[in-house]
Coordinates of C-alpha atoms in Angstrom, one line a residue:
M1 CA 69.4 103.8 67.7
Q2 CA 73.1 104.5 67.2
A3 CA 72.6 108.2 68.1
E4 CA 70.6 107.3 71.3
F5 CA 73.3 105.1 72.7
G6 CA 76.2 107.2 71.4
F7 CA 77.9 104.3 69.6
N8 CA 80.3 104.8 66.8
E9 CA 80.7 102.1 64.1
H10 CA 83.5 100.3 65.9
H11 CA 81.6 100.2 69.3
Q12 CA 78.4 99.2 67.6
N13 CA 80.1 96.2 66.1
E14 CA 81.5 95.3 69.5
V15 CA 78.1 95.5 71.1
I16 CA 76.6 93.3 68.3
N17 CA 79.3 90.7 68.9
Y18 CA 78.6 90.6 72.6
M19 CA 74.8 90.4 72.0
R20 CA 75.3 87.5 69.5
F21 CA 77.4 85.7 72.1
A22 CA 74.7 86.3 74.8
R23 CA 71.9 85.2 72.5
S24 CA 73.8 82.0 71.6
N25 CA 74.2 81.1 75.2
R26 CA 70.6 81.9 75.9
V27 CA 69.3 79.8 73.0
L28 CA 71.5 76.9 74.1
R29 CA 70.2 77.1 77.7
L30 CA 66.6 77.2 76.5
K31 CA 67.2 74.1 74.4
T32 CA 68.5 72.4 77.4
I33 CA 65.4 73.3 79.4
D34 CA 63.2 72.1 76.5
S35 CA 65.1 68.8 76.5
C36 CA 64.3 68.4 80.2
F37 CA 60.6 68.6 79.5
E38 CA 60.9 66.3 76.5
E39 CA 62.8 63.8 78.6
L40 CA 60.1 63.9 81.3
K41 CA 57.4 63.4 78.7
E42 CA 59.1 60.4 77.1
S43 CA 60.3 58.7 80.3
R44 CA 57.4 59.3 82.8
L45 CA 54.3 60.1 80.8
V46 CA 53.7 56.5 79.6
E47 CA 50.5 55.8 81.6
E48 CA 47.1 57.3 81.1
T49 CA 46.4 58.1 84.8
F50 CA 48.7 59.2 87.7
T51 CA 48.2 59.7 91.3
V52 CA 48.7 63.1 93.0
D53 CA 51.9 61.9 94.6
E54 CA 53.3 60.7 91.3
V55 CA 52.4 64.1 89.7
R56 CA 53.9 65.9 92.6
E57 CA 57.1 63.8 92.3
M58 CA 57.5 64.5 88.6
L59 CA 56.9 68.2 89.1
D60 CA 59.4 68.4 91.9
G61 CA 62.0 66.6 89.9
L62 CA 61.4 68.9 86.9
Q63 CA 61.5 72.0 89.1
A64 CA 64.9 70.9 90.5
V65 CA 66.3 70.4 87.0
V66 CA 65.0 73.6 85.5
R67 CA 66.1 75.6 88.6
G68 CA 69.6 74.2 88.3
E69 CA 69.8 75.1 84.6
V70 CA 68.4 78.7 85.1
E71 CA 70.7 79.2 88.1
M72 CA 73.7 78.0 86.1
E73 CA 72.8 80.4 83.3
L74 CA 72.5 83.4 85.6
I75 CA 75.8 82.7 87.3
N76 CA 77.5 82.2 84.0
T77 CA 76.1 85.5 82.7
A78 CA 77.2 87.4 85.8
H79 CA 80.7 86.0 85.5
T80 CA 80.9 86.7 81.8
N81 CA 79.9 90.3 82.5
V82 CA 82.7 90.6 85.1
L83 CA 85.3 89.4 82.6
L84 CA 84.0 91.9 80.0
L85 CA 84.2 94.8 82.5
R86 CA 87.8 93.6 83.4
Q87 CA 88.8 93.9 79.7
L88 CA 87.3 97.3 79.4
F89 CA 88.9 98.6 82.6
S90 CA 92.3 97.2 81.7
Q91 CA 92.3 98.8 78.2
A92 CA 91.1 102.1 79.7
E93 CA 94.0 102.2 82.2
K94 CA 96.5 102.1 79.3
F95 CA 95.1 105.6 78.3
Y96 CA 95.0 106.9 81.9
L97 CA 91.2 106.8 81.9
R98 CA 89.0 106.0 84.9
L99 CA 85.7 104.3 84.0
Q100 CA 82.7 104.6 86.3
S101 CA 79.5 102.7 86.2
D102 CA 76.0 103.6 87.4
I103 CA 74.3 100.5 88.7
S104 CA 70.9 102.2 88.9
E105 CA 70.9 102.6 85.1
L106 CA 70.9 98.8 84.8
E107 CA 67.2 98.8 85.9
N108 CA 66.1 101.7 83.6
R109 CA 63.1 100.2 81.8
E110 CA 63.3 102.7 79.0
L111 CA 66.9 101.9 78.2
L112 CA 66.2 98.2 78.5
E113 CA 63.4 98.6 75.9
Q114 CA 65.7 100.5 73.6
V115 CA 68.3 97.6 73.9
A116 CA 65.5 95.1 73.1
E117 CA 64.4 97.2 70.1
F118 CA 68.1 97.5 69.0
E119 CA 68.4 93.7 69.1
K120 CA 65.3 93.2 67.0
T121 CA 66.1 95.8 64.3
D122 CA 69.7 97.0 64.0
F123 CA 71.2 93.8 65.4
K124 CA 69.4 91.5 62.9
T125 CA 69.9 93.8 59.8
S126 CA 73.5 94.9 60.6
N127 CA 75.9 93.6 58.0
K128 CA 79.0 95.4 59.5
I129 CA 80.2 92.8 61.9
N130 CA 83.8 92.9 62.9
Q131 CA 85.4 89.5 62.1
E132 CA 88.8 90.2 63.5
T133 CA 90.5 87.2 65.2
S134 CA 92.8 89.2 67.4
K135 CA 91.8 90.4 70.9
P136 CA 89.7 93.6 70.8
K137 CA 91.3 96.7 72.1
L138 CA 90.2 100.3 72.6
A139 CA 90.8 102.6 69.7
P140 CA 93.3 105.4 70.2
L141 CA 91.8 108.6 71.4
N142 CA 91.8 111.3 68.7
E143 CA 89.5 113.8 70.3
S144 CA 91.5 117.0 71.0
G145 CA 89.8 117.7 74.3
V146 CA 90.5 114.3 75.8
S147 CA 94.1 114.3 74.4
E148 CA 94.7 117.6 75.9
L149 CA 93.5 116.3 79.3
L150 CA 95.7 113.3 79.0
N151 CA 98.7 115.4 78.1
K152 CA 98.1 117.7 81.1
E153 CA 97.7 114.7 83.4
I154 CA 100.9 113.2 82.0
T155 CA 102.7 116.5 82.5
R156 CA 101.4 116.8 86.0
L157 CA 102.6 113.3 86.9
Q158 CA 106.0 114.0 85.4
E159 CA 106.4 117.2 87.4
E160 CA 105.3 115.4 90.5
N161 CA 107.8 112.6 89.8
D162 CA 110.6 115.2 89.3
K163 CA 109.6 116.8 92.6
L164 CA 109.7 113.4 94.4
K165 CA 113.1 112.6 92.9
A166 CA 114.5 116.0 94.1
R167 CA 113.0 115.4 97.5
L168 CA 114.5 111.9 97.5
R169 CA 118.0 113.3 96.7
T170 CA 117.6 115.9 99.5
L171 CA 116.6 113.2 102.0
E172 CA 119.5 111.0 100.8
S173 CA 122.0 114.0 101.3
Q174 CA 120.5 114.7 104.8
A175 CA 120.7 111.0 105.7
M176 CA 124.4 110.8 104.6
S177 CA 125.2 114.0 106.7
A178 CA 123.4 112.6 109.7
L179 CA 125.3 109.3 109.2
D180 CA 128.6 111.2 109.1
E181 CA 127.7 113.1 112.3
K182 CA 126.7 109.9 114.0
T183 CA 130.0 108.3 113.0
K184 CA 132.0 111.3 114.4
A185 CA 130.0 111.2 117.6
E186 CA 130.6 107.5 118.1
R187 CA 134.3 108.0 117.5
A188 CA 134.4 110.9 120.0
L189 CA 132.5 108.9 122.6
K190 CA 134.9 106.0 122.1
D191 CA 137.9 108.2 122.6
L192 CA 136.3 109.7 125.8
Q193 CA 135.7 106.2 127.1
Q194 CA 139.3 105.2 126.4
L195 CA 140.5 108.4 128.2
A196 CA 138.3 107.7 131.1
A197 CA 139.5 104.1 131.4
Q198 CA 143.1 105.3 131.2
S199 CA 142.5 108.0 133.8
Q200 CA 140.9 105.5 136.1
E201 CA 143.8 103.1 135.7
M202 CA 146.3 105.9 136.4
N203 CA 144.4 106.9 139.5
S204 CA 144.4 103.3 140.7
L205 CA 148.2 103.0 140.1
E206 CA 148.8 106.2 141.9
D207 CA 146.8 105.0 144.9
T208 CA 148.8 101.7 144.9
V209 CA 152.1 103.5 144.7
A210 CA 151.1 105.9 147.5
A211 CA 150.1 103.0 149.7
L212 CA 153.3 101.1 149.0
R213 CA 155.3 104.3 149.8
E214 CA 153.5 104.7 153.1
D215 CA 154.1 101.1 154.0
Y216 CA 157.8 101.5 153.1
E217 CA 158.3 104.6 155.1
R218 CA 156.5 103.1 158.0
C219 CA 158.8 100.1 157.9
L220 CA 161.9 102.4 157.6
S221 CA 160.9 104.4 160.6
A222 CA 159.8 101.4 162.7
N223 CA 163.0 99.5 162.5
A224 CA 166.4 100.6 161.0
A225 CA 167.9 97.2 161.6
S226 CA 165.1 95.6 159.6
Q227 CA 166.0 98.1 156.9
R228 CA 169.6 96.9 156.9
D229 CA 168.4 93.3 156.8
L230 CA 166.1 94.2 154.0
Q231 CA 168.9 95.9 152.1
E232 CA 171.1 92.9 152.7
N233 CA 168.4 90.6 151.6
L234 CA 167.8 92.8 148.6
I235 CA 171.5 92.6 147.7
F236 CA 171.5 88.9 148.2
S237 CA 168.4 88.6 146.2
K238 CA 170.0 90.6 143.4
H239 CA 173.0 88.3 143.4
E240 CA 170.7 85.3 143.4
L241 CA 168.8 86.9 140.6
L242 CA 171.9 87.5 138.6
R243 CA 173.0 83.9 139.2
V244 CA 169.6 82.6 138.2
Q245 CA 169.7 84.8 135.2
E246 CA 173.1 83.4 134.2
Q247 CA 171.7 79.9 134.7
L248 CA 168.7 80.8 132.7
A249 CA 170.8 82.3 129.9
M250 CA 172.9 79.1 129.9
A251 CA 169.8 77.0 129.9
E252 CA 168.4 79.1 127.1
K253 CA 171.6 78.6 125.1
E254 CA 171.4 74.8 125.7
L255 CA 167.7 74.9 124.7
E256 CA 168.6 76.8 121.6
K257 CA 171.3 74.3 120.7
K258 CA 168.8 71.5 121.2
F259 CA 166.0 73.1 119.4
Q260 CA 167.9 74.6 116.6
Q261 CA 167.4 71.5 114.5
T262 CA 163.7 71.2 115.2
T263 CA 160.7 72.9 113.5
A264 CA 159.4 74.3 116.8
Y265 CA 162.5 76.4 117.3
R266 CA 161.3 79.5 115.5
S267 CA 157.9 79.6 117.2
M268 CA 159.5 79.0 120.6
K269 CA 162.0 81.8 120.0
E270 CA 159.2 84.2 119.1
I271 CA 157.3 83.3 122.3
L272 CA 160.4 83.9 124.4
T273 CA 161.1 87.2 122.7
K274 CA 157.6 88.4 123.4
K275 CA 157.8 87.3 127.0
N276 CA 161.1 89.2 127.4
E277 CA 159.5 92.3 125.9
Q278 CA 156.6 91.9 128.3
I279 CA 159.1 91.6 131.3
K280 CA 160.9 94.7 130.1
E281 CA 157.7 96.6 129.8
I282 CA 156.6 95.5 133.3
R283 CA 159.9 96.6 134.7
K284 CA 159.6 100.0 133.1
R285 CA 156.2 100.4 134.5
L286 CA 157.4 99.4 137.9
Q287 CA 160.2 101.9 137.7
R288 CA 157.8 104.7 136.7

């Protein structure tokens, strides 16, 4: 039987443990079903005669109970098999194995009869039962052929990993180069925008100066007397400006004297300095 299924000693012990577990659950469920019949006999079969409706009622109740027990057992068996397959697949993945199942073999009557025969003979007479308390694991693979395949697969995966790493480094280098080019292009675009804005501003100033010059020449040619008046007014305005500047200087000195003892003196002085610098800059621009 061992040769037919291809079990080694370790695997045979594992199969025996599982079949013992399944048989224990099966016996327990059969006892539960027997108790259902015994309970019906003791609780309902107390009279000598029954009507058809009473018999039908008892059979319907018994059918519901037995159906529930059988359904529960089938569901529990399916779930238990799923957990067993999950353990096998998890252990196989640690050794880079891919397990495949053939569902059609589960209905092979010949194999099912062999399993039944195995349960009757080898299962009952086997004295080599594994009593380990730890979780079962797959034994290490010692076959040279399988080990060679695993080594080749590991080598292939490592080479593929190295290629991917090299590809990643190349992509990172290309990305950094592209980022540098993008930064340079953004700087160049920003410089061009600033130059365009400055050029537009210069053109606007030139147009304004040309318009003022035309107006000034027109006024000069139109009325020389007005020009003298303008010159006189300009001179007078200059004198007034000087006078106002002197008054402003005196006022500034007085303000400085008043505010020298206050905490706002420094901040006010800085503001005035900035304003004077702005005035100087505006004058320079007007002169240009």
